[in-house]
Amino acid sequence: MGTPPRVVIEWLEVNDPRVARRITTQEAVGRLGEPLTASRVRVEDPHGFPQGSELVVQRVSLNPDVSARGGAAELTVFNARLRLPSSDPVFFSGRYRPGALEVRFYARALELQDVLPWLVKGPTRGLWSGRLSEFTGTLEGSLRQLNLHGTFHVDRLARRELTILRAPGLADLTAAFDERPPRLHGQLTLSRGLVVARQASITLAPSR
């Protein structure tokens, strides 16, 4: 058999509101039945994210498994940046295989108002507000259930008359996506910091 023909797409634009307002890639190269690599992929206003969000990916590799049923494929993302309206970009790279997702991420500063709409059904006013920084970790699991493990720093979290300040933390959470919003369970641990409530303040410290 001869070599499969090489496919080169110099510009591709997709407009599908079910996925995003606009998706573009400046170059996609591959051969039929072999891995396809797309460069400089931009996803504007992805569905389910706050308005004004944007996903920019340096390179995406799609490796089809021609022997599998249902068109199974492995998707690898290199050097992606998720830009949210009020936060610093979330940097991540990862890989998805049928039934298995592995992602490593880092966010220098993350505003809670950008995250709550994914986790809470209905209005978020009156819930927690504030800012996390130096959030780094992993997402592992499937599209139905994801496990998040990571470390972060609470710059400020507030709800009504309760405020948490300057608290490093650990996250060990599981999200089940069988309903919207996803069901969360697990543990968030704050090892130190300051808790302020009305006329009282409490300093958190590691146990000895």
Short mmCIF file of C-alpha atoms in Angstrom, two decimals:
data_model
loop_
_atom_site.label_atom_id
_atom_site.label_comp_id
_atom_site.label_asym_id
_atom_site.label_seq_id
_atom_site.Cartn_x
_atom_site.Cartn_y
_atom_site.Cartn_z
CA MET A 1 0.00 0.00 0.00
CA GLY A 2 1.12 3.53 -0.68
CA THR A 3 1.47 6.31 1.84
CA PRO A 4 -1.89 7.92 2.80
CA PRO A 5 -2.33 11.39 1.32
CA ARG A 6 -1.19 14.29 3.46
CA VAL A 7 -3.90 16.73 4.53
CA VAL A 8 -3.05 20.39 5.15
CA ILE A 9 -5.64 22.91 6.34
CA GLU A 10 -4.18 26.42 6.45
CA TRP A 11 -7.20 28.04 8.11
CA LEU A 12 -10.31 26.58 9.72
CA GLU A 13 -13.22 28.41 11.33
CA VAL A 14 -16.18 26.80 13.10
CA ASN A 15 -19.26 28.63 14.40
CA ASP A 16 -21.46 26.40 16.57
CA PRO A 17 -23.15 28.00 19.63
CA ARG A 18 -23.55 24.56 21.19
CA VAL A 19 -19.75 24.45 21.54
CA ALA A 20 -18.46 28.03 21.32
CA ARG A 21 -19.17 31.33 19.62
CA ARG A 22 -16.16 30.86 17.34
CA ILE A 23 -13.37 28.30 16.93
CA THR A 24 -10.36 28.91 14.70
CA THR A 25 -7.08 27.17 13.95
CA GLN A 26 -4.30 28.57 11.82
CA GLU A 27 -2.97 25.21 10.64
CA ALA A 28 -3.92 21.54 10.80
CA VAL A 29 -1.67 18.86 9.29
CA GLY A 30 -1.95 15.07 9.11
CA ARG A 31 -2.55 11.99 7.02
CA LEU A 32 -5.76 10.00 6.66
CA GLY A 33 -5.96 7.44 9.47
CA GLU A 34 -2.92 8.94 11.23
CA PRO A 35 -2.50 11.65 13.90
CA LEU A 36 -3.75 15.13 13.03
CA THR A 37 -1.98 18.13 14.59
CA ALA A 38 -3.62 21.54 14.85
CA SER A 39 -1.65 24.67 15.81
CA ARG A 40 -2.74 27.93 17.42
CA VAL A 41 -6.30 26.89 18.22
CA ARG A 42 -8.54 29.64 19.62
CA VAL A 43 -11.97 29.00 21.19
CA GLU A 44 -13.96 32.18 21.87
CA ASP A 45 -16.76 32.13 24.45
CA PRO A 46 -16.78 28.34 25.01
CA HIS A 47 -20.19 27.01 26.03
CA GLY A 48 -20.75 26.80 29.78
CA PHE A 49 -18.03 29.32 30.67
CA PRO A 50 -18.55 32.95 31.78
CA GLN A 51 -19.11 35.35 28.90
CA GLY A 52 -15.82 36.76 27.64
CA SER A 53 -13.86 33.55 28.33
CA GLU A 54 -11.34 32.34 25.76
CA LEU A 55 -9.30 29.17 25.33
CA VAL A 56 -6.00 29.38 23.41
CA VAL A 57 -4.03 26.20 22.67
CA GLN A 58 -0.55 26.15 21.18
CA ARG A 59 -0.94 22.64 19.76
CA VAL A 60 -3.53 19.86 19.72
CA SER A 61 -2.85 16.30 18.54
CA LEU A 62 -5.72 14.01 17.58
CA ASN A 63 -4.73 10.37 17.18
CA PRO A 64 -7.59 8.25 15.78
CA ASP A 65 -7.85 4.57 16.63
CA VAL A 66 -9.09 3.17 13.33
CA SER A 67 -9.50 -0.30 14.86
CA ALA A 68 -11.84 0.84 17.65
CA ARG A 69 -15.61 1.01 17.42
CA GLY A 70 -17.34 4.37 17.50
CA GLY A 71 -14.34 6.30 16.20
CA ALA A 72 -12.38 6.33 19.47
CA ALA A 73 -9.43 8.74 19.51
CA GLU A 74 -6.73 10.08 21.81
CA LEU A 75 -6.59 13.85 22.21
CA THR A 76 -3.46 15.57 23.58
CA VAL A 77 -3.35 19.27 24.44
CA PHE A 78 -0.05 21.15 24.73
CA ASN A 79 0.39 24.56 26.39
CA ALA A 80 -3.20 25.73 26.72
CA ARG A 81 -4.39 28.97 28.34
CA LEU A 82 -7.93 29.45 29.62
CA ARG A 83 -8.69 33.14 30.01
CA LEU A 84 -11.55 33.98 32.36
CA PRO A 85 -13.11 37.46 32.69
CA SER A 86 -11.79 38.35 36.17
CA SER A 87 -8.90 35.92 36.73
CA ASP A 88 -5.37 35.41 35.50
CA PRO A 89 -5.06 32.72 32.80
CA VAL A 90 -5.27 29.07 33.81
CA PHE A 91 -2.40 27.18 32.14
CA PHE A 92 -2.80 23.47 31.46
CA SER A 93 -1.69 20.51 29.38
CA GLY A 94 -3.26 17.08 29.26
CA ARG A 95 -4.47 14.02 27.46
CA TYR A 96 -7.84 12.39 26.91
CA ARG A 97 -8.27 8.77 25.96
CA PRO A 98 -11.68 7.06 25.88
CA GLY A 99 -12.67 6.80 29.53
CA ALA A 100 -9.55 8.49 30.91
CA LEU A 101 -8.62 12.16 31.34
CA GLU A 102 -5.30 13.47 32.71
CA VAL A 103 -4.66 17.22 33.10
CA ARG A 104 -2.05 19.29 34.92
CA PHE A 105 -2.95 22.93 35.60
CA TYR A 106 -1.70 26.13 37.23
CA ALA A 107 -3.45 29.42 37.99
CA ARG A 108 -1.60 32.38 39.49
CA ALA A 109 -4.82 34.11 40.57
CA LEU A 110 -8.38 32.79 40.39
CA GLU A 111 -11.45 34.85 41.26
CA LEU A 112 -14.24 32.80 42.82
CA GLN A 113 -16.87 34.64 40.76
CA ASP A 114 -15.42 32.96 37.64
CA VAL A 115 -15.76 29.49 39.18
CA LEU A 116 -19.07 29.49 41.08
CA PRO A 117 -21.33 29.44 37.98
CA TRP A 118 -19.92 25.97 37.14
CA LEU A 119 -20.67 24.67 40.63
CA VAL A 120 -23.94 26.35 41.61
CA LYS A 121 -27.29 26.23 39.87
CA GLY A 122 -29.00 29.61 39.83
CA PRO A 123 -27.86 33.01 41.16
CA THR A 124 -24.49 33.13 42.94
CA ARG A 125 -24.99 36.49 44.66
CA GLY A 126 -24.68 36.16 48.44
CA LEU A 127 -22.47 33.09 48.21
CA TRP A 128 -18.72 32.98 48.79
CA SER A 129 -16.58 35.60 47.07
CA GLY A 130 -12.85 36.16 47.02
CA ARG A 131 -9.59 35.15 45.43
CA LEU A 132 -7.32 32.11 45.37
CA SER A 133 -3.71 32.22 44.21
CA GLU A 134 -0.92 29.81 43.26
CA PHE A 135 -3.44 27.05 42.50
CA THR A 136 -1.65 24.04 41.03
CA GLY A 137 -2.80 20.47 40.68
CA THR A 138 -4.13 17.63 38.57
CA LEU A 139 -7.47 16.48 37.19
CA GLU A 140 -7.84 12.75 36.64
CA GLY A 141 -10.76 10.48 35.86
CA SER A 142 -13.42 10.42 33.17
CA LEU A 143 -15.91 12.85 31.67
CA ARG A 144 -18.47 11.48 34.16
CA GLN A 145 -16.32 11.75 37.28
CA LEU A 146 -13.18 13.82 37.88
CA ASN A 147 -10.78 13.82 40.82
CA LEU A 148 -9.00 17.08 41.66
CA HIS A 149 -5.84 17.09 43.76
CA GLY A 150 -3.94 20.31 44.33
CA THR A 151 -2.58 23.07 46.51
CA PHE A 152 -3.66 26.70 46.68
CA HIS A 153 -3.48 29.84 48.77
CA VAL A 154 -6.54 31.72 50.01
CA ASP A 155 -5.88 35.43 49.65
CA ARG A 156 -9.40 36.24 50.78
CA LEU A 157 -12.70 34.38 51.04
CA ALA A 158 -15.81 36.08 52.36
CA ARG A 159 -19.46 35.29 52.94
CA ARG A 160 -21.67 37.70 54.85
CA GLU A 161 -19.81 38.44 58.12
CA LEU A 162 -17.23 35.65 57.83
CA THR A 163 -13.85 36.26 56.16
CA ILE A 164 -10.86 33.93 55.73
CA LEU A 165 -7.47 35.51 55.00
CA ARG A 166 -3.96 34.35 54.09
CA ALA A 167 -4.60 30.59 54.32
CA PRO A 168 -2.65 27.92 52.39
CA GLY A 169 -4.80 24.94 51.49
CA LEU A 170 -5.02 21.45 50.05
CA ALA A 171 -7.81 20.24 47.76
CA ASP A 172 -8.91 16.61 47.42
CA LEU A 173 -12.26 16.68 45.62
CA THR A 174 -14.36 14.48 43.37
CA ALA A 175 -16.93 15.90 40.96
CA ALA A 176 -19.69 13.70 39.51
CA PHE A 177 -21.19 15.09 36.30
CA ASP A 178 -24.39 13.01 36.25
CA GLU A 179 -26.35 16.20 36.96
CA ARG A 180 -26.00 19.97 36.67
CA PRO A 181 -24.37 21.46 38.66
CA PRO A 182 -21.98 18.58 39.37
CA ARG A 183 -22.09 16.86 42.74
CA LEU A 184 -18.96 17.63 44.77
CA HIS A 185 -17.55 15.67 47.67
CA GLY A 186 -14.15 15.42 49.30
CA GLN A 187 -12.09 17.71 51.48
CA LEU A 188 -10.57 21.19 51.50
CA THR A 189 -7.94 21.61 54.20
CA LEU A 190 -6.63 24.97 55.48
CA SER A 191 -3.46 24.52 57.54
CA ARG A 192 -3.15 28.11 58.82
CA GLY A 193 -4.55 31.58 58.26
CA LEU A 194 -6.89 34.12 59.85
CA VAL A 195 -10.67 33.81 60.31
CA VAL A 196 -12.59 37.02 61.06
CA ALA A 197 -16.25 36.98 62.13
CA ARG A 198 -17.96 40.10 63.50
CA GLN A 199 -15.98 41.08 66.60
CA ALA A 200 -13.83 37.94 66.79
CA SER A 201 -10.73 36.83 64.94
CA ILE A 202 -9.21 33.35 65.05
CA THR A 203 -5.72 32.40 63.92
CA LEU A 204 -5.39 28.96 62.34
CA ALA A 205 -2.17 27.04 62.90
CA PRO A 206 -0.96 23.46 62.29
CA SER A 207 -1.53 21.07 65.21
CA ARG A 208 1.54 20.00 67.15
#
